[in-house]
mmCIF file of C-alpha atoms in Angstrom:
data_model
loop_
_atom_site.group_PDB
_atom_site.id
_atom_site.type_symbol
_atom_site.label_atom_id
_atom_site.label_comp_id
_atom_site.label_asym_id
_atom_site.label_seq_id
_atom_site.Cartn_x
_atom_site.Cartn_y
_atom_site.Cartn_z
ATOM 1 C CA MET A 932 115.475 162.250 165.277
ATOM 2 C CA THR A 933 112.418 160.052 165.537
ATOM 3 C CA SER A 934 111.249 161.395 162.232
ATOM 4 C CA ARG A 935 114.468 160.366 160.726
ATOM 5 C CA LYS A 936 114.163 156.863 162.131
ATOM 6 C CA PHE A 937 110.571 156.715 160.980
ATOM 7 C CA LEU A 938 111.599 157.957 157.455
ATOM 8 C CA PHE A 939 114.440 155.404 157.368
ATOM 9 C CA ALA A 940 112.109 152.553 158.436
ATOM 10 C CA ALA A 941 109.555 153.616 155.884
ATOM 11 C CA LEU A 942 112.230 153.808 153.142
ATOM 12 C CA LEU A 943 113.504 150.361 154.220
ATOM 13 C CA ALA A 944 110.042 148.892 154.136
ATOM 14 C CA PHE A 945 109.422 150.428 150.714
ATOM 15 C CA CYS A 946 112.674 149.013 149.338
ATOM 16 C CA ALA A 947 111.946 145.553 150.804
ATOM 17 C CA THR A 948 108.381 145.573 149.380
ATOM 18 C CA SER A 949 109.643 146.730 145.934
ATOM 19 C CA PHE A 950 112.360 144.058 145.930
ATOM 20 C CA ALA A 951 109.949 141.278 146.965
ATOM 21 C CA SER A 952 107.357 142.340 144.350
ATOM 22 C CA ALA A 953 110.107 142.449 141.712
ATOM 23 C CA LEU A 954 111.112 138.947 142.540
ATOM 24 C CA ILE A 955 107.563 137.716 142.386
ATOM 25 C CA ALA A 956 106.954 139.490 139.034
ATOM 26 C CA ASP A 957 110.206 137.980 137.709
ATOM 27 C CA ASP A 958 109.083 134.515 138.738
ATOM 28 C CA THR A 959 105.770 134.874 136.989
ATOM 29 C CA ALA A 960 107.349 136.374 133.882
ATOM 30 C CA LYS A 961 109.698 133.513 133.454
ATOM 31 C CA PRO A 962 107.959 130.262 134.280
ATOM 32 C CA THR A 963 110.348 127.384 134.426
ATOM 33 C CA GLN A 964 108.394 124.902 132.394
ATOM 34 C CA LYS A 965 110.349 121.706 132.106
ATOM 35 C CA LYS A 966 109.872 119.741 128.900
ATOM 36 C CA THR A 967 109.959 116.083 128.444
ATOM 37 C CA VAL A 968 112.413 114.410 126.175
ATOM 38 C CA GLU A 969 109.518 113.572 123.860
ATOM 39 C CA ASP A 970 108.537 117.255 123.680
ATOM 40 C CA ARG A 971 112.115 118.362 122.893
ATOM 41 C CA ILE A 972 112.457 115.705 120.187
ATOM 42 C CA ARG A 973 109.218 116.873 118.553
ATOM 43 C CA GLU A 974 110.499 120.436 118.593
ATOM 44 C CA LEU A 975 113.835 119.424 117.001
ATOM 45 C CA GLU A 976 112.061 117.194 114.417
ATOM 46 C CA SER A 977 109.785 120.136 113.504
ATOM 47 C CA GLU A 978 112.798 122.451 113.050
ATOM 48 C CA ARG A 979 114.608 119.828 110.978
ATOM 49 C CA ASP A 980 111.508 119.378 108.793
ATOM 50 C CA GLU A 981 111.225 123.185 108.190
ATOM 51 C CA ILE A 982 114.973 123.375 107.194
ATOM 52 C CA LEU A 983 114.770 120.314 104.924
ATOM 53 C CA GLN A 984 111.547 121.585 103.376
ATOM 54 C CA GLU A 985 113.167 124.977 102.643
ATOM 55 C CA ARG A 986 116.270 123.308 101.203
ATOM 56 C CA PHE A 987 114.078 121.146 98.939
ATOM 57 C CA GLU A 988 112.003 124.185 97.797
ATOM 58 C CA GLN A 989 115.155 126.152 96.978
ATOM 59 C CA LEU A 990 116.751 123.327 95.077
ATOM 60 C CA THR A 991 113.540 122.712 93.190
ATOM 61 C CA ALA A 992 113.487 126.361 92.131
ATOM 62 C CA SER A 993 117.186 126.219 91.263
ATOM 63 C CA TYR A 994 116.587 123.032 89.235
ATOM 64 C CA GLU A 995 113.693 124.617 87.325
ATOM 65 C CA ASN A 996 115.949 127.614 86.546
ATOM 66 C CA GLY A 997 118.763 125.244 85.384
ATOM 67 C CA LYS A 998 121.011 126.065 88.316
ATOM 68 C CA ALA A 999 120.859 122.806 90.217
ATOM 69 C CA SER A 1000 120.969 119.243 89.030
ATOM 70 C CA LEU A 1001 118.066 116.763 89.229
ATOM 71 C CA ASP A 1002 120.367 114.653 91.370
ATOM 72 C CA ASP A 1003 120.639 117.415 94.001
ATOM 73 C CA MET A 1004 116.912 118.117 93.994
ATOM 74 C CA LEU A 1005 115.856 114.509 94.326
ATOM 75 C CA ASN A 1006 118.422 113.902 97.143
ATOM 76 C CA ALA A 1007 117.051 116.920 99.007
ATOM 77 C CA GLU A 1008 113.486 115.513 98.672
ATOM 78 C CA HIS A 1009 114.805 112.138 99.811
ATOM 79 C CA ASP A 1010 116.343 113.691 102.893
ATOM 80 C CA LEU A 1011 113.092 115.519 103.630
ATOM 81 C CA LEU A 1012 110.967 112.368 103.182
ATOM 82 C CA ASN A 1013 113.337 110.303 105.374
ATOM 83 C CA ALA A 1014 113.060 112.867 108.131
ATOM 84 C CA ARG A 1015 109.329 112.869 107.874
ATOM 85 C CA LEU A 1016 109.301 109.071 107.913
ATOM 86 C CA GLU A 1017 111.288 109.033 111.088
ATOM 87 C CA SER A 1018 109.042 111.458 112.847
ATOM 88 C CA SER A 1019 105.743 110.026 111.612
ATOM 89 C CA ALA A 1020 103.568 109.290 114.575
ATOM 90 C CA THR A 1021 101.026 107.008 112.852
ATOM 91 C CA LYS A 1022 101.256 104.018 110.585
ATOM 92 C CA SER A 1023 99.078 105.618 107.963
ATOM 93 C CA LYS A 1024 101.488 108.604 107.793
ATOM 94 C CA ARG A 1025 104.451 106.293 107.498
ATOM 95 C CA ILE A 1026 102.673 104.470 104.642
ATOM 96 C CA ALA A 1027 101.871 107.709 102.850
ATOM 97 C CA THR A 1028 105.429 108.974 103.277
ATOM 98 C CA LEU A 1029 106.909 105.667 102.078
ATOM 99 C CA ARG A 1030 104.670 105.908 98.931
ATOM 100 C CA GLN A 1031 106.200 109.333 98.255
ATOM 101 C CA LEU A 1032 109.641 107.938 98.924
ATOM 102 C CA ILE A 1033 109.121 105.232 96.419
ATOM 103 C CA LYS A 1034 108.133 107.728 93.782
ATOM 104 C CA ASN A 1035 111.246 109.731 94.626
ATOM 105 C CA ARG A 1036 113.522 106.724 94.344
ATOM 106 C CA LEU A 1037 111.878 105.564 91.140
ATOM 107 C CA ARG A 1038 112.521 108.959 89.637
ATOM 108 C CA MET A 1039 116.128 108.805 90.731
ATOM 109 C CA GLU A 1040 116.472 105.326 89.300
ATOM 110 C CA GLN A 1041 115.114 106.548 85.938
ATOM 111 C CA TYR A 1042 117.526 109.354 86.013
ATOM 112 C CA ARG A 1043 120.405 106.998 86.752
ATOM 113 C CA VAL A 1044 119.264 104.591 83.916
ATOM 114 C CA ALA A 1045 119.265 107.563 81.393
ATOM 115 C CA SER A 1046 122.682 108.774 82.751
ATOM 116 C CA PHE A 1047 124.114 105.266 82.437
ATOM 117 C CA ALA A 1048 122.851 104.983 78.867
ATOM 118 C CA GLN A 1049 124.520 108.287 78.066
ATOM 119 C CA GLY A 1050 127.752 107.186 79.730
ATOM 120 C CA THR A 1051 127.668 109.770 82.432
ATOM 121 C CA CYS A 1052 126.919 107.419 85.267
ATOM 122 C CA GLU A 1053 128.845 104.336 86.456
ATOM 123 C CA ARG A 1054 127.030 101.019 86.813
ATOM 124 C CA GLN A 1055 127.620 100.930 90.559
ATOM 125 C CA VAL A 1056 125.735 104.206 90.959
ATOM 126 C CA LEU A 1057 122.890 102.741 88.894
ATOM 127 C CA LEU A 1058 122.805 99.635 91.053
ATOM 128 C CA ALA A 1059 122.745 101.766 94.257
ATOM 129 C CA ALA A 1060 119.761 103.649 92.861
ATOM 130 C CA ARG A 1061 117.944 100.400 92.109
ATOM 131 C CA ALA A 1062 118.785 99.096 95.601
ATOM 132 C CA ASP A 1063 117.342 102.325 97.153
ATOM 133 C CA THR A 1064 114.122 101.845 95.288
ATOM 134 C CA LEU A 1065 113.842 98.234 96.435
ATOM 135 C CA ASN A 1066 114.601 99.257 100.023
ATOM 136 C CA ALA A 1067 111.736 101.783 99.879
ATOM 137 C CA ARG A 1068 109.318 99.173 98.524
ATOM 138 C CA ILE A 1069 110.387 96.574 101.184
ATOM 139 C CA ALA A 1070 109.924 99.177 103.954
ATOM 140 C CA LEU A 1071 106.398 99.858 102.717
ATOM 141 C CA LEU A 1072 105.489 96.175 102.453
ATOM 142 C CA ARG A 1073 106.696 95.540 105.951
ATOM 143 C CA LEU A 1074 104.087 98.091 107.237
ATOM 144 C CA LEU A 1075 101.252 96.465 105.413
ATOM 145 C CA PRO A 1076 99.365 93.445 106.852
ATOM 146 C CA PRO A 1077 100.726 90.106 105.504
ATOM 147 C CA HIS A 1078 97.373 89.212 103.940
ATOM 148 C CA ALA A 1079 96.983 92.583 102.168
ATOM 149 C CA THR A 1080 97.078 92.685 98.370
ATOM 150 C CA VAL A 1081 99.524 95.018 96.630
ATOM 151 C CA THR A 1082 99.822 96.564 93.302
ATOM 152 C CA LYS A 1083 102.814 95.894 91.054
ATOM 153 C CA LYS A 1084 104.262 99.395 91.745
ATOM 154 C CA GLU A 1085 104.512 98.623 95.469
#
């Protein structure tokens, strides 16, 4: 009978030890790292950037194959650049992105001018494209020091 008690106690100790070590192993396997709001925002911005980059690349390929319009491709690039502008951490990155954005909007404006001349675009759409170009230029100039000199294209 004592051997049964001893065996039961040993089995109980073994189970308790196994359970405790499983809990400890589970705790070390799944560290509960809490992220700051800033970290989470950066993760989401990175994910958004990847998605918008892929969308732009696919629309560019489709445009080159004649399956997507220039309008769609330029708008996809515009969305990507705006997302990058929003998540730019430094002033120099914002300036570089705004310069790319100006090129994008100028290209869209030229496309709208040609479409308007062909009668496939309404004047209000052309004016909106011109306003978008001006908005991008103004945003860039606001980042530059007031005493800086600028080129005509900016």
